[in-house]
Coordinates of C-alpha atoms and ligand atoms in Angstrom, one line a residue:
X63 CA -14.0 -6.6 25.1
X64 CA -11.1 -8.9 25.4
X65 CA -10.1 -11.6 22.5
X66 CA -7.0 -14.0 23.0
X67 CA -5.3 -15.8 20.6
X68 CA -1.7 -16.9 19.9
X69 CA -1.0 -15.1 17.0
X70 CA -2.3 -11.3 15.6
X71 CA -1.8 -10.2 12.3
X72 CA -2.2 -6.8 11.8
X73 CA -3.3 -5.9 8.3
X74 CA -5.0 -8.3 5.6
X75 CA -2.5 -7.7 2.9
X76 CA -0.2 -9.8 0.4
X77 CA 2.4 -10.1 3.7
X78 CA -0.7 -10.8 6.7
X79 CA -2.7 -12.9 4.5
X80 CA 0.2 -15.2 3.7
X81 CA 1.1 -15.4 7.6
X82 CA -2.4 -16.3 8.1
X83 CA -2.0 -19.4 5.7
X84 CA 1.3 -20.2 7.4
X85 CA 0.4 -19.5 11.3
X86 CA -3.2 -21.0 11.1
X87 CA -1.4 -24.2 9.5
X88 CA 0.9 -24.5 11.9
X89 CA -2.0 -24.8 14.6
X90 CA -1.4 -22.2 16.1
X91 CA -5.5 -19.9 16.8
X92 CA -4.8 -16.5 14.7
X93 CA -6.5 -13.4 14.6
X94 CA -5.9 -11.6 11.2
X95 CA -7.3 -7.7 11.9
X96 CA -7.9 -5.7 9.1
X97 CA -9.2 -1.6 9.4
X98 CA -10.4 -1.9 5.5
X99 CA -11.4 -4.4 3.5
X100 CA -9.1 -7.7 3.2
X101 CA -6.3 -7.2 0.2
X102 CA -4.4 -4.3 0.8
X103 CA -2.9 -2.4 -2.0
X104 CA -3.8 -5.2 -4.2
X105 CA -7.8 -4.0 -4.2
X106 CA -5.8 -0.3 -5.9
X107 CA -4.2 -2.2 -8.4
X108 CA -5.1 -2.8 -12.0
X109 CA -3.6 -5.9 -12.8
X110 CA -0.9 -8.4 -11.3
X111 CA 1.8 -9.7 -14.0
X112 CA 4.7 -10.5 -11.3
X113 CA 2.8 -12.9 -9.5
X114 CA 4.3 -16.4 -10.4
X115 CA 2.2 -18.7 -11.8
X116 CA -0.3 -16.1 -13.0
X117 CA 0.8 -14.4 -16.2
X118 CA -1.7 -11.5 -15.6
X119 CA -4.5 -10.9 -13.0
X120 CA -6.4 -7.8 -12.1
X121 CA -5.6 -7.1 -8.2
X122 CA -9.0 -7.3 -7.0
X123 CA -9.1 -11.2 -8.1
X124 CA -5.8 -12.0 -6.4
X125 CA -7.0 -10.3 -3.2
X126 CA -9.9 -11.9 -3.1
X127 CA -8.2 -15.6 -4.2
X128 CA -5.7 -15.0 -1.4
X129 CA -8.5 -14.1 1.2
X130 CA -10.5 -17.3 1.0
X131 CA -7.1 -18.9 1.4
X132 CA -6.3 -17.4 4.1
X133 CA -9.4 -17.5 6.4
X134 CA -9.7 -21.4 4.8
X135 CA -7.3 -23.1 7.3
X136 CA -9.1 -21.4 10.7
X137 CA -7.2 -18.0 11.0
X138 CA -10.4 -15.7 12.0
X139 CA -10.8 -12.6 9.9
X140 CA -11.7 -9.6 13.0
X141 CA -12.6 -6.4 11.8
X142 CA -10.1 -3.7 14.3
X143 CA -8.3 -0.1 13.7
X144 CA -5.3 -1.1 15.7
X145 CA -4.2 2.2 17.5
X146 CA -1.6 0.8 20.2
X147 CA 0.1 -1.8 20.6
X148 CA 1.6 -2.4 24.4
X149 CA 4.1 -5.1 25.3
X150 CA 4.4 -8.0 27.7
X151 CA 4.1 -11.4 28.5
X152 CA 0.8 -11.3 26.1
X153 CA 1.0 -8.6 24.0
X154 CA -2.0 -6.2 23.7
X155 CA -3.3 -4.9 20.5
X156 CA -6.1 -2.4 21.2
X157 CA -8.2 -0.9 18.0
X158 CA -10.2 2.1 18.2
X159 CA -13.4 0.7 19.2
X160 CA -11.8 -0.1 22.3
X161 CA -11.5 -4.1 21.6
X162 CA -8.5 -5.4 23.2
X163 CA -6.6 -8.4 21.2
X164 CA -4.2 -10.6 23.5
X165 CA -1.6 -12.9 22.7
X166 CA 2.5 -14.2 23.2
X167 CA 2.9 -13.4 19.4
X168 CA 2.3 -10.3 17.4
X169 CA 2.7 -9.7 13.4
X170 CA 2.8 -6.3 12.0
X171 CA 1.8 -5.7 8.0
X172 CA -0.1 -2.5 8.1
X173 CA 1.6 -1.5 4.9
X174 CA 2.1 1.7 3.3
X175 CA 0.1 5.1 2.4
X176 CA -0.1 7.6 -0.1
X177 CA 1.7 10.3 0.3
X178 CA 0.3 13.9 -0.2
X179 CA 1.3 16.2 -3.3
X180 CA 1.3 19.2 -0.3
X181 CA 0.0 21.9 -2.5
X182 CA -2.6 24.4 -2.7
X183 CA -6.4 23.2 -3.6
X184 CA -5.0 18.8 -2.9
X185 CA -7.2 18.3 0.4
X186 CA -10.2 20.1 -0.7
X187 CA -10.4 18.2 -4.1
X188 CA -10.0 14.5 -3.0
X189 CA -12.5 13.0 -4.2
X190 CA -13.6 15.7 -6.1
X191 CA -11.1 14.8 -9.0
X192 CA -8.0 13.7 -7.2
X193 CA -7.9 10.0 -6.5
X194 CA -4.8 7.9 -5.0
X195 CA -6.2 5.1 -6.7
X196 CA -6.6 5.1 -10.8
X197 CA -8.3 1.4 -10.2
X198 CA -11.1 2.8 -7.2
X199 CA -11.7 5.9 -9.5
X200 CA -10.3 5.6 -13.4
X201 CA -13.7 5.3 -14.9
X202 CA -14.9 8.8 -14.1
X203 CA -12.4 10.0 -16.3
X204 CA -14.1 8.4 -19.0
X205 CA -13.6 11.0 -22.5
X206 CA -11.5 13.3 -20.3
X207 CA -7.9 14.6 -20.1
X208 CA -6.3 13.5 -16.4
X209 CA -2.9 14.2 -15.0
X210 CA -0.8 11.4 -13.1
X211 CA 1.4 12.7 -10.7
X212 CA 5.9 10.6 -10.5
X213 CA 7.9 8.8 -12.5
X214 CA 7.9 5.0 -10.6
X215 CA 6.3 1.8 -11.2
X216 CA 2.8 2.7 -10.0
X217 CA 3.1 5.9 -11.7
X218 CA 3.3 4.6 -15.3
X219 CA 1.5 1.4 -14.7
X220 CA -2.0 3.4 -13.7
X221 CA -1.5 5.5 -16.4
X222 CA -1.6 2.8 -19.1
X223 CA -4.1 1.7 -17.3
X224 CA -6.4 5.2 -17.2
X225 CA -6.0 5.8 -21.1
X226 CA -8.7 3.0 -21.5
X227 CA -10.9 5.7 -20.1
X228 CA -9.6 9.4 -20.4
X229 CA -8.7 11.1 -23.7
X230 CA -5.5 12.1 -22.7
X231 CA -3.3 11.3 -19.7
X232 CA -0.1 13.7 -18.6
X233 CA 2.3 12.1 -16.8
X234 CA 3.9 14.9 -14.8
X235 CA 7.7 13.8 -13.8
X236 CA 9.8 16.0 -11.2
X237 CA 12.8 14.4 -12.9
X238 CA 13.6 13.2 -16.1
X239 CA 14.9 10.0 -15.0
X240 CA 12.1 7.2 -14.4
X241 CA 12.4 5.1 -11.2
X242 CA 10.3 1.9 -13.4
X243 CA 11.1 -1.4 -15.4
X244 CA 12.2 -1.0 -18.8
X245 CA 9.0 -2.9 -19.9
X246 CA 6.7 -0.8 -18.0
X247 CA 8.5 2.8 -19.4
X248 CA 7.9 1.7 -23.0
X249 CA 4.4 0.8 -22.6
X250 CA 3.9 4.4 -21.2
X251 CA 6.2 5.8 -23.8
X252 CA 4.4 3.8 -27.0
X253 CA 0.7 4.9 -25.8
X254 CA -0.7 7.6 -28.0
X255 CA -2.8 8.8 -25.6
X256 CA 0.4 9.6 -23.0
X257 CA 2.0 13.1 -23.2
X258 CA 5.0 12.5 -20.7
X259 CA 6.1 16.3 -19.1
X260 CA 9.4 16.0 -17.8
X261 CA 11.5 18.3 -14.9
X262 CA 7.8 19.8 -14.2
X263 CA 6.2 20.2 -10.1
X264 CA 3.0 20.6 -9.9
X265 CA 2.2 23.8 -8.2
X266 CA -1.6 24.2 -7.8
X267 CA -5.2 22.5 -8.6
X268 CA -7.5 24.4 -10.1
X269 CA -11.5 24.1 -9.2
X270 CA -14.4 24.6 -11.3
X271 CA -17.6 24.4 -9.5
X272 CA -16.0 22.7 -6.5
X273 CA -14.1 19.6 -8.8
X274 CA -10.7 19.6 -10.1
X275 CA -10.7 21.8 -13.1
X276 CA -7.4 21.8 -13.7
X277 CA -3.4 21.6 -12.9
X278 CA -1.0 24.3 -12.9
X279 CA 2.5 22.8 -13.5
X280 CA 5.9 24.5 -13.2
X281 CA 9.2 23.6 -15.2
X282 CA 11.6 22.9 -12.2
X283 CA 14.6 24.8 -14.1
X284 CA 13.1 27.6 -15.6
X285 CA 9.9 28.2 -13.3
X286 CA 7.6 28.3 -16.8
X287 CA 4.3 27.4 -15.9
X288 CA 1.6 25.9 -17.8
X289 CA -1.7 24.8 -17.3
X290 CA -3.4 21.6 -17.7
X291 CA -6.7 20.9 -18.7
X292 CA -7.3 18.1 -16.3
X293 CA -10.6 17.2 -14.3
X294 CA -8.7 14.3 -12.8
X295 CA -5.6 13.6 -11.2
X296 CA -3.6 11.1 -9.5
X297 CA -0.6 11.3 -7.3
X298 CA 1.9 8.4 -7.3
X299 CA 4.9 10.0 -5.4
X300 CA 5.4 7.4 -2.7
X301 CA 4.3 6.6 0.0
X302 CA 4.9 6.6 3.9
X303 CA 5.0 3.4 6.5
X304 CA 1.8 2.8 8.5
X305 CA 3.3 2.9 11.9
X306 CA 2.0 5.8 14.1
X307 CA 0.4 3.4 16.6
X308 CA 4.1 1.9 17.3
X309 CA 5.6 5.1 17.8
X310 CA 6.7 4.2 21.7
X311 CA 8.5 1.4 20.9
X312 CA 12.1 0.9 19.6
X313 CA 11.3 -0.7 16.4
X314 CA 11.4 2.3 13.7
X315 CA 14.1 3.4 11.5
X316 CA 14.3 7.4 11.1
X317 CA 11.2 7.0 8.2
X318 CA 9.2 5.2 10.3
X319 CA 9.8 1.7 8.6
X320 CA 10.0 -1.2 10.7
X321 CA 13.4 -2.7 11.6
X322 CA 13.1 -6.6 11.3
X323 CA 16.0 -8.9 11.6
X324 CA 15.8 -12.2 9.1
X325 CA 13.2 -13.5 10.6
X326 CA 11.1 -10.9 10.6
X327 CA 11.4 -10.3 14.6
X328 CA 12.1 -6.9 16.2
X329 CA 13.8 -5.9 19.2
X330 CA 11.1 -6.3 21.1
X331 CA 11.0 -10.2 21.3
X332 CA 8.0 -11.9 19.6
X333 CA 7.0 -8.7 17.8
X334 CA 7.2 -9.2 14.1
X335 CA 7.0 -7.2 10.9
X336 CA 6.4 -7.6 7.3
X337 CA 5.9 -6.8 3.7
X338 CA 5.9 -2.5 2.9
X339 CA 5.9 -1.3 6.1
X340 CA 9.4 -2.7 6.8
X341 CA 12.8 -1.3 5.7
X342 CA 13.3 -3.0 2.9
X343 CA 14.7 -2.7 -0.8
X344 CA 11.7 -4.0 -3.2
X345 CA 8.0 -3.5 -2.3
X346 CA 6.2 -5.4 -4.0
X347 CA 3.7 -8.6 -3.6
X348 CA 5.9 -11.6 -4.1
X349 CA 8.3 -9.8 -1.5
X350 CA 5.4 -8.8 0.8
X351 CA 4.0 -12.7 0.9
X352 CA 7.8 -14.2 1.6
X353 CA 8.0 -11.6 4.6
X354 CA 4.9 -12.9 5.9
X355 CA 5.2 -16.9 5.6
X356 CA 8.4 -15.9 7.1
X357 CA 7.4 -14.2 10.3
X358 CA 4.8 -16.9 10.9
X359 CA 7.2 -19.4 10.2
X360 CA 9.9 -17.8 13.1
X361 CA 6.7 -16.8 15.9
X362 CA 5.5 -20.5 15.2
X363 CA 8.9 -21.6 16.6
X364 CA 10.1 -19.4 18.7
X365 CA 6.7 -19.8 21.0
X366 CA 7.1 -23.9 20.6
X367 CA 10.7 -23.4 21.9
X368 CA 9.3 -21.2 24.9
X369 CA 6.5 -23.4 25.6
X370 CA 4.1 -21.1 25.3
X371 CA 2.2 -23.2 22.1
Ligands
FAD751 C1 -1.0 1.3 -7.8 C2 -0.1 0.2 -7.4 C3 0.2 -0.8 -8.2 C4 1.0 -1.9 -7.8 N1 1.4 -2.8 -8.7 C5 2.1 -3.9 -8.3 C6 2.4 -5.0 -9.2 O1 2.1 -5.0 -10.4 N2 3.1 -6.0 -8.7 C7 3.5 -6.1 -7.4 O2 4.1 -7.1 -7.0 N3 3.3 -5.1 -6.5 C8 2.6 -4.0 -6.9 N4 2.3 -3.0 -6.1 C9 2.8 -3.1 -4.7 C10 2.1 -4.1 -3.8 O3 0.7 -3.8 -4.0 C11 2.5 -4.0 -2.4 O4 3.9 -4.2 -2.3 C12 1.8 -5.0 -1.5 O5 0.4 -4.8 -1.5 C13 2.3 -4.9 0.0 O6 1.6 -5.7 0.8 P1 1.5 -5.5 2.3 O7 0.7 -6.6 2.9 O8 2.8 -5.3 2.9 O9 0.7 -4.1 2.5 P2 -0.7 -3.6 2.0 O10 -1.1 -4.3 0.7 O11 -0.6 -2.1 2.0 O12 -1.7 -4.0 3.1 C14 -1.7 -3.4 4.4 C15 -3.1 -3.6 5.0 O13 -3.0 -3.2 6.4 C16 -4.2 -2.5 6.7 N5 -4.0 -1.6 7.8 C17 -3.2 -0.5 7.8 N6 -3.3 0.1 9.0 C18 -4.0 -0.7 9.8 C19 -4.4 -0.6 11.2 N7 -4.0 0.4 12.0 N8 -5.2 -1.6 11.7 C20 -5.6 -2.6 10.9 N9 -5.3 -2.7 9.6 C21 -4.5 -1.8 9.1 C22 -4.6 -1.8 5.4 O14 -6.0 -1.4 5.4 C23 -4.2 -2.8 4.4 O15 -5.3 -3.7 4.1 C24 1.5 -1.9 -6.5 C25 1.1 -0.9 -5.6 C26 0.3 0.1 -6.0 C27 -0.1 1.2 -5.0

């Protein structure tokens, strides 16, 4: 099945949803494709308190605030795991289930994912005790001891967040420098309930009965190892661009991060990109939704000045 429009988002997150508000606006017909469900990382997040104009929000509210917007103004929400991406003078977008997308103008905001601890006993536990996600999974921790895995943002934010459930929460920190706001470090550092392990790896989950029954750590100087009692952990190490399906063209930077000129445009003319998945220096919402009104903004006029709107 073929479906033309003039404008494809890829990915309903903070950066597609706002290009949804500012292409459908503009006039011009917009598909916004989504492989999930519409939000992006803001459905992962416990609450929002950088958004301006909302002191403090949980993420799941802002997602779903910013997807009635977004669909509001006649941008049509398509369900499509886009796998390829081939140019021309219409661009095709094809998705796994064999739909094809068509159109002049194409808008990439697939975002980022979690990257893997890469040790022995991770794959086999997911779900079984390790979660990417302390917002999808937190409350099965309830009365427990869990282990959260870096020293950013995320990191330190989920684990304030996760002592409303567990007993105990280790923060396990390669370093002994953080990589987060000052605010967000003493709010980790003040919680009772937080035992912070510095210049530690973890080396190994444990199982018990086919769940997570605990971590084996590793002090990165001395090799020490200990064991923690954890039936739950969480990995917040970063994360890697969402860009495999663009792989043959010449838009990537070494990581795989798009490369995006100011307005949002790649090499290839009339391909865009936005929010995490581009190169960029701060990922975060208010960043992600500037990309995005952005590159609508710039494929709105550069198709008017080609005559193709
Ligand atoms: C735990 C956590 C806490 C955070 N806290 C904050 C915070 O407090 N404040 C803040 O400003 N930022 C925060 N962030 C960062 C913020 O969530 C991101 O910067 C923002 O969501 C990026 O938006 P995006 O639209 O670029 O990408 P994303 O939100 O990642 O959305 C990308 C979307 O693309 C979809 N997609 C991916 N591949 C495909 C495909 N092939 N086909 C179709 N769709 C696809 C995904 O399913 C997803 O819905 C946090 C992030 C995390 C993980």
């Amino acid at each position: 099945m073929t479906k033309d429009y003039d404008f494809i988002i890829i990915g309903a997150g903070p950066a597609g949803m706002t290009a949804a508000v500012y292409a459908s606006r503009a006039g011009m017909r917009t598909a916004l494709l989504e492989a999930g469900a519409p939000g992006g990382k803001l459905l992962k997040t416990n609450k929002i308190s950088n958004w301006p104009g909302i002191k403090e929000e949980p993420g799941s509210q802002l997602a779903m605030d910013m997807f009635e917007h977004s669909t509001s103004f006649g941008a049509v929400y398509e369900y499509g795991n886009v796998t390829e991406i081939r140019d021309g003078e219409r661009k095709q977008v094809i998705c796994q289930d064999g739909t094809v997308f068509t159109a002049p103008a194409v808008l990439v905001a697939t975002g980022t994912k979690e990257r893997l601890l890469g040790i022995p006993g991770e794959e086999e536990h997911i779900g079984r005790g390790i979660s990417y996600c302390a917002v999808c999974d937190g409350a099965f921790s309830r009365n427990q001891d869990v282990a959260v895995i870096g020293g950013g943002n995320s990191a330190l934010e989920e684990s304030v967040y996760l002592t409303q459930f567990a007993s105990k929460v280790y923060i396990v920190m390669r370093r002994d420098v953080f990589r987060a706001e000052q605010a967000v470090i003493e709010a980790a550092r003040s919680n009772p309930k937080i035992e912070i392990l510095q210049n530690y790896r973890p080396v190994q989950v444990m199982d018990k009965e086919g769940k997570v029954g605990g971590l084996e750590i590793a002090h990165a100087q001395s090799g020490e190892k200990k064991l923690l009692p954890v039936t739950g952990i969480f990995p917040y190490i970063g994360a890697d661009p969402v860009t495999g399906f663009l792989k043959e063209l010449p838009v990537l930077d070494k990581q795989g991060y798009m490369l995006v000129n100011s307005e949002m445009e790649t090499v290839v003319s009339l391909l865009y990109g936005a929010g995490d998945v581009c190169q960029k220096g701060l990922r975060q919402v208010v960043t992600a939704a500037s990309d995005g009104a952005i590159a609508a903004q710039s494929a709105f006029q550069k198709l008017r000045s080609l005559a193709l709107l």
